[in-house]
One Martini backbone bead per residue (centre of mass of N, CA, C, O) as a GRO file, in nm:
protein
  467
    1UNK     BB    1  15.562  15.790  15.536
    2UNK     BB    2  15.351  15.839  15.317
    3UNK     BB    3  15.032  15.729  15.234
    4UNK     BB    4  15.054  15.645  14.910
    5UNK     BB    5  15.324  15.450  14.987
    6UNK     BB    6  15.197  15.284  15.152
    7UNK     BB    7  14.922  15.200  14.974
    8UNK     BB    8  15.132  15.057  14.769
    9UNK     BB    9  15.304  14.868  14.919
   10UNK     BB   10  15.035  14.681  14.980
   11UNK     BB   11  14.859  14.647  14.751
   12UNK     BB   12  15.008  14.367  14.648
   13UNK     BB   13  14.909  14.206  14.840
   14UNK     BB   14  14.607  14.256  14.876
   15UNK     BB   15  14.582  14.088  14.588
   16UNK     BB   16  14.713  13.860  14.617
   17UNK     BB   17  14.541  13.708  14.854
   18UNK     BB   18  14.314  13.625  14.583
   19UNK     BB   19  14.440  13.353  14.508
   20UNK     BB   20  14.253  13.133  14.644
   21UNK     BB   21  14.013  13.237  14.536
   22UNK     BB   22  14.051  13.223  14.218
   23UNK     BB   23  14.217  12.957  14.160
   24UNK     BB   24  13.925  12.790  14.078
   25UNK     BB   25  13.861  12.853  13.818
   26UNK     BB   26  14.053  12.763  13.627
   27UNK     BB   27  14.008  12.465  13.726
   28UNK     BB   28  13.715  12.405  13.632
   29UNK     BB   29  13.715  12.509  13.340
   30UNK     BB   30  13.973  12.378  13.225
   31UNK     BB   31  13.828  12.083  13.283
   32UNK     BB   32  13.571  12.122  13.098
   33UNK     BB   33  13.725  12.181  12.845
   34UNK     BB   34  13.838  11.915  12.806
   35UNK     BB   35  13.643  11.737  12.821
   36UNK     BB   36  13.445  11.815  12.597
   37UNK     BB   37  13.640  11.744  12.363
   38UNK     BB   38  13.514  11.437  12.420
   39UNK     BB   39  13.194  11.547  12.304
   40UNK     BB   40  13.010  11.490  12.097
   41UNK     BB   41  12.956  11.722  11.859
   42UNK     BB   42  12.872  12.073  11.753
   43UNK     BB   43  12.689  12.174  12.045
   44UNK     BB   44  12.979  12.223  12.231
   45UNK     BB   45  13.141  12.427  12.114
   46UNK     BB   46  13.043  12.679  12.269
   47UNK     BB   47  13.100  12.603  12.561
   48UNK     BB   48  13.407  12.520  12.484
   49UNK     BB   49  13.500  12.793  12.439
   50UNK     BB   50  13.397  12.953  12.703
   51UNK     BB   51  13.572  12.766  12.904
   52UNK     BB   52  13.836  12.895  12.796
   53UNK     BB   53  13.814  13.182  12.809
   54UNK     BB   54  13.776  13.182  13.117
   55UNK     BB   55  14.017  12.967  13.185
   56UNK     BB   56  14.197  13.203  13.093
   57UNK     BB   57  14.107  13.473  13.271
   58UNK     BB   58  14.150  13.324  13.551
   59UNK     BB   59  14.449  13.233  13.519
   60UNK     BB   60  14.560  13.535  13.474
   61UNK     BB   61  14.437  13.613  13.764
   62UNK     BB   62  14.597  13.395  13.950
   63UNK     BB   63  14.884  13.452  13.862
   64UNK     BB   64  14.937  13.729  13.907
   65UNK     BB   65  14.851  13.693  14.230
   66UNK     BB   66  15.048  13.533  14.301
   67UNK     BB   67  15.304  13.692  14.266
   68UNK     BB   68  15.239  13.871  14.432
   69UNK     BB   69  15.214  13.671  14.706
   70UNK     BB   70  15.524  13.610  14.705
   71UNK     BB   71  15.652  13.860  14.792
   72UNK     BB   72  15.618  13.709  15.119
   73UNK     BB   73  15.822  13.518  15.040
   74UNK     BB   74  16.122  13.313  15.047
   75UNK     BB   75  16.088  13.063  14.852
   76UNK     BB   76  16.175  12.817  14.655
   77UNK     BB   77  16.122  12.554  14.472
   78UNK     BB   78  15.816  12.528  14.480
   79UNK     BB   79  15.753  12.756  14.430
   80UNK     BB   80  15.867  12.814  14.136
   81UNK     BB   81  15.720  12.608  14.022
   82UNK     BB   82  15.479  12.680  14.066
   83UNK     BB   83  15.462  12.938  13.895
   84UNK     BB   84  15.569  12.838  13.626
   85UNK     BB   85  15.313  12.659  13.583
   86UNK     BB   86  15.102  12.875  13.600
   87UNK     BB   87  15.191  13.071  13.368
   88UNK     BB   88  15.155  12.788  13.168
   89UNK     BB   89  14.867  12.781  13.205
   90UNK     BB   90  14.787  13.099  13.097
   91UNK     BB   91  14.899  13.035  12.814
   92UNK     BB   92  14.760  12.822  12.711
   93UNK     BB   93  14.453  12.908  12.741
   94UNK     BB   94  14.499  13.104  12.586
   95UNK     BB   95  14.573  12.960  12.306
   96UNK     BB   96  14.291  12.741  12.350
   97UNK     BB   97  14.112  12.892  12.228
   98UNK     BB   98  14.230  12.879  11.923
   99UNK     BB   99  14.354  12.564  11.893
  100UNK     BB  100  14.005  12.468  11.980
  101UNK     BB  101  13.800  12.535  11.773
  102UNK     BB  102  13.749  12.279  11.599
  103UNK     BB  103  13.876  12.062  11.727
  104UNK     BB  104  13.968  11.724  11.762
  105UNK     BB  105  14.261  11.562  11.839
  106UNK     BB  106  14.399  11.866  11.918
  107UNK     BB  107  14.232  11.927  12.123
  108UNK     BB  108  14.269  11.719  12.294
  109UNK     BB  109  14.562  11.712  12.384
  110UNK     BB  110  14.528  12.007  12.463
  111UNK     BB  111  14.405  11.941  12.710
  112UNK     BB  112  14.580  11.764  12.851
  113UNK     BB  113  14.801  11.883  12.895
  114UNK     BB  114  14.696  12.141  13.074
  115UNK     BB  115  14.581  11.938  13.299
  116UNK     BB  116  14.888  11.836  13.388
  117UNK     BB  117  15.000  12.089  13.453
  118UNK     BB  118  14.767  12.185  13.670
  119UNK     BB  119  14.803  11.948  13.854
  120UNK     BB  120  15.114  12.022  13.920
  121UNK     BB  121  15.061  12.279  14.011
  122UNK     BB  122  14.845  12.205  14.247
  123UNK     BB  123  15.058  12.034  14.412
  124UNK     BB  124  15.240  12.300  14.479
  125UNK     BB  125  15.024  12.412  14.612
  126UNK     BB  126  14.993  12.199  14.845
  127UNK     BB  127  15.267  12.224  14.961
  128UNK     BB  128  15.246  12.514  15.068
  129UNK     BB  129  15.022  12.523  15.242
  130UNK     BB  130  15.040  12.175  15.363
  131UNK     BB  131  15.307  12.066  15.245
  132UNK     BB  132  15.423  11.750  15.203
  133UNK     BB  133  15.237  11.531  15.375
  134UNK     BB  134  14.923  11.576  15.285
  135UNK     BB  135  14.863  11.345  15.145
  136UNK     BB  136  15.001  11.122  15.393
  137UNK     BB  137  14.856  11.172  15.689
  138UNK     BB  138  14.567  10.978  15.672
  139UNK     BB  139  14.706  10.735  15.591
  140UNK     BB  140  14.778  10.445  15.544
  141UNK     BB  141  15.083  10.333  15.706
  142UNK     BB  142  15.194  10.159  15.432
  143UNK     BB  143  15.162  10.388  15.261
  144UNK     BB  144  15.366  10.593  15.433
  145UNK     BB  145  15.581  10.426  15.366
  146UNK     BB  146  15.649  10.409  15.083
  147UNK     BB  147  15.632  10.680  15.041
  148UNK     BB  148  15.816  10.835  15.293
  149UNK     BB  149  15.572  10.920  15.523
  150UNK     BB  150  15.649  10.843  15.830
  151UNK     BB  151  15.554  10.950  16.085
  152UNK     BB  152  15.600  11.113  16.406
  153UNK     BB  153  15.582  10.947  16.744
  154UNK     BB  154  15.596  10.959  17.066
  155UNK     BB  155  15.384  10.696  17.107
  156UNK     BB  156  15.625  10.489  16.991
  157UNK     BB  157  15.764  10.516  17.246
  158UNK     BB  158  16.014  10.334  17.429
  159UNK     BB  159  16.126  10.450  17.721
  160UNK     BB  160  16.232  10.173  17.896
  161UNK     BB  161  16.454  10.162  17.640
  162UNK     BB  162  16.555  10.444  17.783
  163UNK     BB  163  16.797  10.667  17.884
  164UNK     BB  164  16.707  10.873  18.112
  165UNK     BB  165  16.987  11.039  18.100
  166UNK     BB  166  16.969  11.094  17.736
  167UNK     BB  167  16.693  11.290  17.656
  168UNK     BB  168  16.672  11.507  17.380
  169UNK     BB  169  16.449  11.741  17.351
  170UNK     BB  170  16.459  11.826  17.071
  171UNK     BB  171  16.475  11.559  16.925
  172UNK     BB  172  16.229  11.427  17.056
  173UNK     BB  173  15.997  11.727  17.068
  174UNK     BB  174  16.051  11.907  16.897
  175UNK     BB  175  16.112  11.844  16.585
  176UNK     BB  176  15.827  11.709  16.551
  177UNK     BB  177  15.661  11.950  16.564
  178UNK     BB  178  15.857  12.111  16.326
  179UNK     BB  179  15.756  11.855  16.113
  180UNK     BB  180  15.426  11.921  16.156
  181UNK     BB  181  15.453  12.262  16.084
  182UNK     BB  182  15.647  12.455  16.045
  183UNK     BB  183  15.783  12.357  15.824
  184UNK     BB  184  15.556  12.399  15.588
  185UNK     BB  185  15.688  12.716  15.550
  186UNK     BB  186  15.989  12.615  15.653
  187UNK     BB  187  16.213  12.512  15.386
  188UNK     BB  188  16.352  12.390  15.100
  189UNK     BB  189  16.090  12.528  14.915
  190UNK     BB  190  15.998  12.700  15.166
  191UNK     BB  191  16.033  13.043  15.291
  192UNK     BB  192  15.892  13.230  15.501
  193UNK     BB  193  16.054  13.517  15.606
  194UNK     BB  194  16.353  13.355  15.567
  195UNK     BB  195  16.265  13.102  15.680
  196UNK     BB  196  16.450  12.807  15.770
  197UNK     BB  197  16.358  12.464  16.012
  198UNK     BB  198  16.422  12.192  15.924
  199UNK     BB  199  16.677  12.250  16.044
  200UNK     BB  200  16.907  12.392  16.318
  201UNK     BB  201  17.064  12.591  16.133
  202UNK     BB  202  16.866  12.747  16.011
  203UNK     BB  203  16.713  12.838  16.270
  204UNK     BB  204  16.987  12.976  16.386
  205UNK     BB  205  16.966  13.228  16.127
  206UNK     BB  206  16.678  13.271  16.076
  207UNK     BB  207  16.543  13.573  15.954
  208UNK     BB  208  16.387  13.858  15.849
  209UNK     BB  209  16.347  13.938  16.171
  210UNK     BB  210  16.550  13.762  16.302
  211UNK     BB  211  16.624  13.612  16.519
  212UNK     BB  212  16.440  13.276  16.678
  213UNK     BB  213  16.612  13.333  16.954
  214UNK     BB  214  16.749  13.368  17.290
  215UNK     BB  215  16.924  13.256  17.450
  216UNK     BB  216  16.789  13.259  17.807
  217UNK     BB  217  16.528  13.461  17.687
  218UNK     BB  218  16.239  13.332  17.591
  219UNK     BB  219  16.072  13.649  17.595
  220UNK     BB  220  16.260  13.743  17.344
  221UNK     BB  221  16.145  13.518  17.146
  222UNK     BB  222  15.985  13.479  16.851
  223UNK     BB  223  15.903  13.242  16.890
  224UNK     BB  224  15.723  13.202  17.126
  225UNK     BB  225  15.552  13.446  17.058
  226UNK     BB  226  15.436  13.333  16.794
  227UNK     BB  227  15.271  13.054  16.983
  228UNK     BB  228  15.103  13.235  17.185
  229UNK     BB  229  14.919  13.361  17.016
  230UNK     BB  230  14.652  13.440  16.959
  231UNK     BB  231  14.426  13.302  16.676
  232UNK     BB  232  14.342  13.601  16.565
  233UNK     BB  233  14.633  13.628  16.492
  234UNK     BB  234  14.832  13.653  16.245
  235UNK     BB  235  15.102  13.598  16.388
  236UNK     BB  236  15.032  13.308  16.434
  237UNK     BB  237  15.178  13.002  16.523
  238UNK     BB  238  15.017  12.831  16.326
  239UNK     BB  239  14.843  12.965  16.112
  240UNK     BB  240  14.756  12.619  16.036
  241UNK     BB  241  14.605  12.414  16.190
  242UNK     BB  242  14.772  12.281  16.488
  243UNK     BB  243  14.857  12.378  16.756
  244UNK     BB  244  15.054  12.433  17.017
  245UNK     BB  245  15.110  12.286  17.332
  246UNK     BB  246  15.156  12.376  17.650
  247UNK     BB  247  15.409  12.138  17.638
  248UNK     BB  248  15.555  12.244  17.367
  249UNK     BB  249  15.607  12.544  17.496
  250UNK     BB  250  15.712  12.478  17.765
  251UNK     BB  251  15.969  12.286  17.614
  252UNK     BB  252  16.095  12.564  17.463
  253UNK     BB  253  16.127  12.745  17.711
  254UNK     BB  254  16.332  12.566  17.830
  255UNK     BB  255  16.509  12.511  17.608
  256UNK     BB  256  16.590  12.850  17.612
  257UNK     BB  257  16.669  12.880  17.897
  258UNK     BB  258  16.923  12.649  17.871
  259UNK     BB  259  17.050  12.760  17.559
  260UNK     BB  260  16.966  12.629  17.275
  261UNK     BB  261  17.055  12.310  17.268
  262UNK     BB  262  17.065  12.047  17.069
  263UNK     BB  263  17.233  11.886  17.299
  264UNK     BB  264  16.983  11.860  17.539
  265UNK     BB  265  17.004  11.714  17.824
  266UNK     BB  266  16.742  11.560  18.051
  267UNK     BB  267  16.729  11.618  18.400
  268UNK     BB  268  16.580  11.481  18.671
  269UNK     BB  269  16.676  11.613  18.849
  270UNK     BB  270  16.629  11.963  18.714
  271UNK     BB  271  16.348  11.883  18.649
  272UNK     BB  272  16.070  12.022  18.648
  273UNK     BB  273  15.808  11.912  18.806
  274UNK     BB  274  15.567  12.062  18.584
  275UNK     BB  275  15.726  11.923  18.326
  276UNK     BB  276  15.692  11.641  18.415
  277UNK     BB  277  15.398  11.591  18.434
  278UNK     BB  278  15.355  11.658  18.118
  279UNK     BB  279  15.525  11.436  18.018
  280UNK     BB  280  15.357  11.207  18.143
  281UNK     BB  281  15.088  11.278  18.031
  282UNK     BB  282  15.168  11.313  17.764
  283UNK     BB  283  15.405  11.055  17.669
  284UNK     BB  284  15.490  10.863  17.900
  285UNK     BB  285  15.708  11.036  18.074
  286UNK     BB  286  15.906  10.921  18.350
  287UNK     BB  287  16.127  11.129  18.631
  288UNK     BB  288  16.083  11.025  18.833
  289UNK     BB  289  16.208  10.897  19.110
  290UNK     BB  290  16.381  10.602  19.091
  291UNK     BB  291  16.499  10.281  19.171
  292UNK     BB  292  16.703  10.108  19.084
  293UNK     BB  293  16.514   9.857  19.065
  294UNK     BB  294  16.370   9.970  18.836
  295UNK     BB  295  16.570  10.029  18.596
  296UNK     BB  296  16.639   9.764  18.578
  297UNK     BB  297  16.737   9.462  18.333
  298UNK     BB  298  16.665   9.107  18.415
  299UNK     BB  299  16.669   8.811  18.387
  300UNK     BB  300  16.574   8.519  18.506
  301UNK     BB  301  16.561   8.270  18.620
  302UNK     BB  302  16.534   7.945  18.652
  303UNK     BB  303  16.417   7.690  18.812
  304UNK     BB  304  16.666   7.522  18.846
  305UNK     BB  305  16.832   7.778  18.968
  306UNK     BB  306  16.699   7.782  19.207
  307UNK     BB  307  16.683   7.528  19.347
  308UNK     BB  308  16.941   7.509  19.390
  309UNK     BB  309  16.993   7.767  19.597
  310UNK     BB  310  16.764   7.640  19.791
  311UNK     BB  311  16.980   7.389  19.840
  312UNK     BB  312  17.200   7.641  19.967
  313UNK     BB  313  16.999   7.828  20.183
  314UNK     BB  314  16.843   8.036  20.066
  315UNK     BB  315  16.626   8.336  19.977
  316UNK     BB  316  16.423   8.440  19.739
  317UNK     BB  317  16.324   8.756  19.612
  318UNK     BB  318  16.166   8.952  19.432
  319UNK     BB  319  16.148   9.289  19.302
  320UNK     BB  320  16.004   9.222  19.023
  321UNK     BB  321  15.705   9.199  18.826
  322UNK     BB  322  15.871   9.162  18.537
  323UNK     BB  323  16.158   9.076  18.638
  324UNK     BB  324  16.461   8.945  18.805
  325UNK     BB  325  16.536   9.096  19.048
  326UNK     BB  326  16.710   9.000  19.357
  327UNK     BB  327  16.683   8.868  19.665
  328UNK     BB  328  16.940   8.776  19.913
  329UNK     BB  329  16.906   8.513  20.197
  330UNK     BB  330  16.915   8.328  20.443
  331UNK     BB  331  16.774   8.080  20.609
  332UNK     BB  332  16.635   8.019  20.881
  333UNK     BB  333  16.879   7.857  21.049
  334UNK     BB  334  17.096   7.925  20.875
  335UNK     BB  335  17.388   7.878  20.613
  336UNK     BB  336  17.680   8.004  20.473
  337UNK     BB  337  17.872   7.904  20.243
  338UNK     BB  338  18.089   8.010  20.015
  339UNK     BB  339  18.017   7.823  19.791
  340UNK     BB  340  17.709   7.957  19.826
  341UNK     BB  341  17.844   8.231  19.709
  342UNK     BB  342  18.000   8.144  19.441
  343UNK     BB  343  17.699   8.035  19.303
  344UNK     BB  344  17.571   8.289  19.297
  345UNK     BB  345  17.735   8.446  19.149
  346UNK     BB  346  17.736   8.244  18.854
  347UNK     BB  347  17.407   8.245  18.835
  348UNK     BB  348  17.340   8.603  18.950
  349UNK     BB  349  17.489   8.818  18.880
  350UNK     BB  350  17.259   9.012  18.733
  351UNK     BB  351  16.992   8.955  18.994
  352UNK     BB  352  17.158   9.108  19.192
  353UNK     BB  353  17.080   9.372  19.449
  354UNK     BB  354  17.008   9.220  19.727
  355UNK     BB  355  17.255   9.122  20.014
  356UNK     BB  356  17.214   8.899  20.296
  357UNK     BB  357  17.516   8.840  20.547
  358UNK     BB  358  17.429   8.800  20.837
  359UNK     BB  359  17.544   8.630  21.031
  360UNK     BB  360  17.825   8.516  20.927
  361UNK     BB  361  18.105   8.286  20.845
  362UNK     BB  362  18.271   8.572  20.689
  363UNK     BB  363  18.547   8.627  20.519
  364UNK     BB  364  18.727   8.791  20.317
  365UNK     BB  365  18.775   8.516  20.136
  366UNK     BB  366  18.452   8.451  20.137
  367UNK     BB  367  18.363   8.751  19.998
  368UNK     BB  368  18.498   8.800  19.709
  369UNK     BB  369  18.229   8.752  19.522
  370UNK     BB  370  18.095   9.031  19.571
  371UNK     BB  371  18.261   9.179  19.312
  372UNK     BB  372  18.010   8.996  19.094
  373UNK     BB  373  17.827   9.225  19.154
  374UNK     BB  374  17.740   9.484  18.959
  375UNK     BB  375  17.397   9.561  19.097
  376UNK     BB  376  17.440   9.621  19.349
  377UNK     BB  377  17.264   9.805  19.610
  378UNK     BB  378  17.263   9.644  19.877
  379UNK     BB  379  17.420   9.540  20.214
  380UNK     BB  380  17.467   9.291  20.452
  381UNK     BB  381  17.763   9.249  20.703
  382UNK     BB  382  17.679   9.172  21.009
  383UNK     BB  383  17.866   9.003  21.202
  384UNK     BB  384  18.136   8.961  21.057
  385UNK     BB  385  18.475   8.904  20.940
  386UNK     BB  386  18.558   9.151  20.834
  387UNK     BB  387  18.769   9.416  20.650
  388UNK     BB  388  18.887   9.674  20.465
  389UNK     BB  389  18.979   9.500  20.271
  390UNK     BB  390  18.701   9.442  20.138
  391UNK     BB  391  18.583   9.738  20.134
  392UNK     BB  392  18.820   9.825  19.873
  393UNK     BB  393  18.661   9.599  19.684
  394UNK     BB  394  18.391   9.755  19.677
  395UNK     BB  395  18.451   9.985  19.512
  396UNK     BB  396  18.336   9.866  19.238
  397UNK     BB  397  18.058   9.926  19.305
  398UNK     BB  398  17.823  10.166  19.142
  399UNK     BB  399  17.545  10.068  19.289
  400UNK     BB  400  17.623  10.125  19.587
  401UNK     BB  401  17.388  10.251  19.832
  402UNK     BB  402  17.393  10.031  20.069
  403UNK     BB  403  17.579   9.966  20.410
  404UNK     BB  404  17.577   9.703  20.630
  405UNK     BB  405  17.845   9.657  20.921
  406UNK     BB  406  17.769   9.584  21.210
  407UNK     BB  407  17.944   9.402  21.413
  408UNK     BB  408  18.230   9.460  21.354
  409UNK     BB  409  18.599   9.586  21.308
  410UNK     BB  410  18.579   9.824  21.222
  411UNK     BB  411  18.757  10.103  21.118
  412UNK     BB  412  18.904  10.372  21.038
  413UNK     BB  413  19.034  10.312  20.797
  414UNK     BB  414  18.772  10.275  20.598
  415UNK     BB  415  18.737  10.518  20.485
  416UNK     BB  416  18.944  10.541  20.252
  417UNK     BB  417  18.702  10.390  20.109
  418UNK     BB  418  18.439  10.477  20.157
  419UNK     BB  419  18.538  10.736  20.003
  420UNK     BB  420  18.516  10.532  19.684
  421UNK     BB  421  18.213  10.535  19.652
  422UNK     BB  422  17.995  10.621  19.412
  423UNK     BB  423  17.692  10.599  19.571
  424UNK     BB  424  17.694  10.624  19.824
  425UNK     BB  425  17.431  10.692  20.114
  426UNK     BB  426  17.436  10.444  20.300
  427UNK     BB  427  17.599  10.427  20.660
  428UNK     BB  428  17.654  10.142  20.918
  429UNK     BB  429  17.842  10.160  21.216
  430UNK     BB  430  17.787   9.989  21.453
  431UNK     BB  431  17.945   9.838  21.692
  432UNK     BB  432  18.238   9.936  21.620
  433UNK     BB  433  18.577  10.066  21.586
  434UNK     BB  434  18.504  10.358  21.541
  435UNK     BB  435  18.520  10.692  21.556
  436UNK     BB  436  18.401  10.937  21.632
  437UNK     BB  437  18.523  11.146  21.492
  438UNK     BB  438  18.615  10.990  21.207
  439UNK     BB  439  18.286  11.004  21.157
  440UNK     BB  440  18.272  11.313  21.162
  441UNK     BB  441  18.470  11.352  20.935
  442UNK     BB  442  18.330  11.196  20.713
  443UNK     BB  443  18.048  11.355  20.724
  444UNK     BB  444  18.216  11.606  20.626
  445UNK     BB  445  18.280  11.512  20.358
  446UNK     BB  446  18.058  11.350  20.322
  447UNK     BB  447  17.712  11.437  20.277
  448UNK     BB  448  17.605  11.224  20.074
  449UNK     BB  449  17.630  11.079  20.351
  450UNK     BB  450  17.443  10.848  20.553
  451UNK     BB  451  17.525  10.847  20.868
  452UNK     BB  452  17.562  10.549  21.122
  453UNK     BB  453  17.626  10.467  21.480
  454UNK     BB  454  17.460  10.506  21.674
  455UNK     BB  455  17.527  10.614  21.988
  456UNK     BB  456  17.711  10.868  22.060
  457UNK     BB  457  17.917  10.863  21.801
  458UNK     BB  458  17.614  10.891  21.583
  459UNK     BB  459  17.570  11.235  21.680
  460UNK     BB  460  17.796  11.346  21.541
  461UNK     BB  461  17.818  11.257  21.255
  462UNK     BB  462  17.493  11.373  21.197
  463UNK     BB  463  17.567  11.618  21.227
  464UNK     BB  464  17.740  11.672  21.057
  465UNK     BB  465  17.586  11.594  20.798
  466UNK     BB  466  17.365  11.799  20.800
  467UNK     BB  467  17.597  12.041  20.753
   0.00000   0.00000   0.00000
């Protein structure tokens, strides 16, 4: 391209810049010249024609500048409106040198129409700039909830009562950073470089420079690089107000390494180490692997009915510091009786998660209330008289993480159940009359269960295990 080509196709653009300089002219003087008309006396006529005369050429100057900027952005509707209101402020003003010569009624009138069109000119302006919602960011929170401009804030979220394997990125994390920048330039009413990402689908189809990521090559894609870059570069986005935090840059690029699925949620066992600590650290997002009881909610139960458990041989534990979660096993040289098992399940349904029936005199029909505790975690029924027919029944705890059954009469049979526990980690079979072989194919069959059998025949097992 030749260079007086280049100096051309530039040099409008450079002229619209003065934009933001000049339009404060006009919004002065013809502010000046409104009030002025209903200033009494024939004394203030000359200074009156004078605001009109200047807030006129400066009009001319600032509409001019103003469609001249326009062509680097990508339109929508406010920027239209902002547009030819400018525009009509700067016939008026043109007109109003003539229509307010001599004063009185019309001239005030005429002031006043002027001023209302400059006023909406100027918040078309304010939307472009700084938002829809610059004027409602620092209001009090019920003025904020009125307009219907509610912040979103994260930390507002209440992790506690949400599903932490179900966890949505965008939704969650990227989402809000884009309503609270990015969106401000790039949206239904003004698309800067013919991007707009208030919605997913709109940012999905990218802009005038082309897609606005790579899925899967975080590196390679535009929004990341335009995100990162120092803030005195002039492509750096958003180009005004509070850049993006290491944390929301961090979860961009992972999410855009993932495959920049707007339905990716969070998985705790696979996210990166050092984005838990971001998380944890701005959000009070906790992603560290916890115990099932940390993470079950159940109300307590009431002091009369711990009183009738305790008074039927019980011995009960709390679990949690401020949640229902029970530990249940006999009292010390007590002994728990069949009823005594099926009056916990009736009244602890849901705040049984450990619970211990060693060396009780309890055969299959005694344990079968077993299979009404949803949230069992641990079990130990270490010297009872059950049989493999209990243990098919316990397949359906989902969340049955320990079974300690040592010193019971099972055999290779329980196998064939014991691998359809959906949770089962940890297998005690101490003292059985289990095989080494068997044991050691089922630890060779199921890796994620650590089998314990104990000497001699649970060296195979662990080994298989390990393997």
């Amino acid at each position: 391209m030749h260079l007086s080509q280049l100096f051309l196709a530039d040099f409008p653009l450079f002229v619209g810049r003065f934009h933001p300089l000049v339009v404060h002219l006009p919004i002065g003087f013809l502010l000046m010249a409104a009030l002025l008309e209903w200033w009494p006396g024939e004394k203030v006529r000359l200074a009156v024609r004078a605001a009109w005369a200047v807030g006129a050429a400066s009009a001319v100057a600032a509409a001019g500048c103003g469609w001249l900027l326009a062509m680097e952005s990508g339109g929508g509707d406010t920027l239209f409106w902002h547009r030819w209101l400018g525009v009509s402020v700067a016939v008026l003003a043109i007109f109003g040198v003539f229509v307010t010569n001599r004063g009185g009624a019309l001239a005030k009138g005429y002031g006043v129409l002027v001023v209302v069109l400059l006023s909406l000119a100027g918040h078309q302006g304010g939307n472009l700039t700084h938002g829809e919602d610059y004027l409602f960011q620092h209001a009090p929170p019920i003025v904020q909830q009125l307009a219907g401009h509610a912040p979103e804030s994260m930390a507002l979220v209440d992790w506690e009562s949400n599903d932490l394997d179900s966890i949505n990125l965008y939704q969650q994390f990227l989402r809000p950073a884009i309503s609270s920048s990015c969106a401000k330039c790039h949206n239904g009413q003004k698309q800067n470089g013919g991007l707009r990402m208030d919605e997913p689908r709109f940012a999905l189809a990218g802009g005038d420079s082309g897609p606005l990521f790579s899925a899967g090559e975080p590196l390679r894609s535009n929004w990341l690089k335009r995100v990162t870059l120092p803030r005195e570069n002039v492509k750096a986005m958003p180009p005004g107000g509070t850049p993006w935090s290491f944390t929301q840059i961090s979860l961009l690029r992972y999410w855009i390494d993932q495959g920049a699925d707007t339905l990716f949620v969070l998985d705790p066992a696979n996210t990166p180490a050092d984005l838990k600590t971001l998380l944890l650290r701005d959000y009070g997002l906790d992603l560290r692997p916890r115990l099932f009881v940390e993470r079950i909610k159940v109300p307590r139960l009431t002091p009369a009915v711990e009183e009738e458990l305790v008074a039927l041989n019980w011995q009960l534990s709390a679990l949690q510091p401020d949640g229902g979660a029970l530990e249940a096993k006999p009292m010390a040289n007590k002994s728990i009786t069949a009823e005594a098992l099926a009056r916990l399940a009736e009244v602890a349904t849901d705040q049984l998660v450990y619970l211990s029936l060693d060396h009780q005199p309890l055969g299959d029909a005694e344990l079968e209330p077993l299979v009404r505790f949803p949230n069992l975690n641990r079990l130990r029924l270490n010297g009872t008289n059950l049989t493999a027919s209990t243990v098919e029944k316990l397949t359906g705890l989902r969340h049955l993480e320990s079974l300690n059954v040592y010193g019971t009469e099972l055999d290779d049979a329980s196998f064939e159940h014991l691998q359809r526990f959906p949770s089962l980690k940890r297998l005690y079979l101490w003292q059985t009359n289990v095989s080494p072989a068997g044991a050691a194919a089922f630890a060779s069959d199921n890796p994620q269960i650590y089998v314990e059998t104990g000497y001699g025949a649970g060296t195979a097992a662990k080994d298989a295990a390990k393997k």
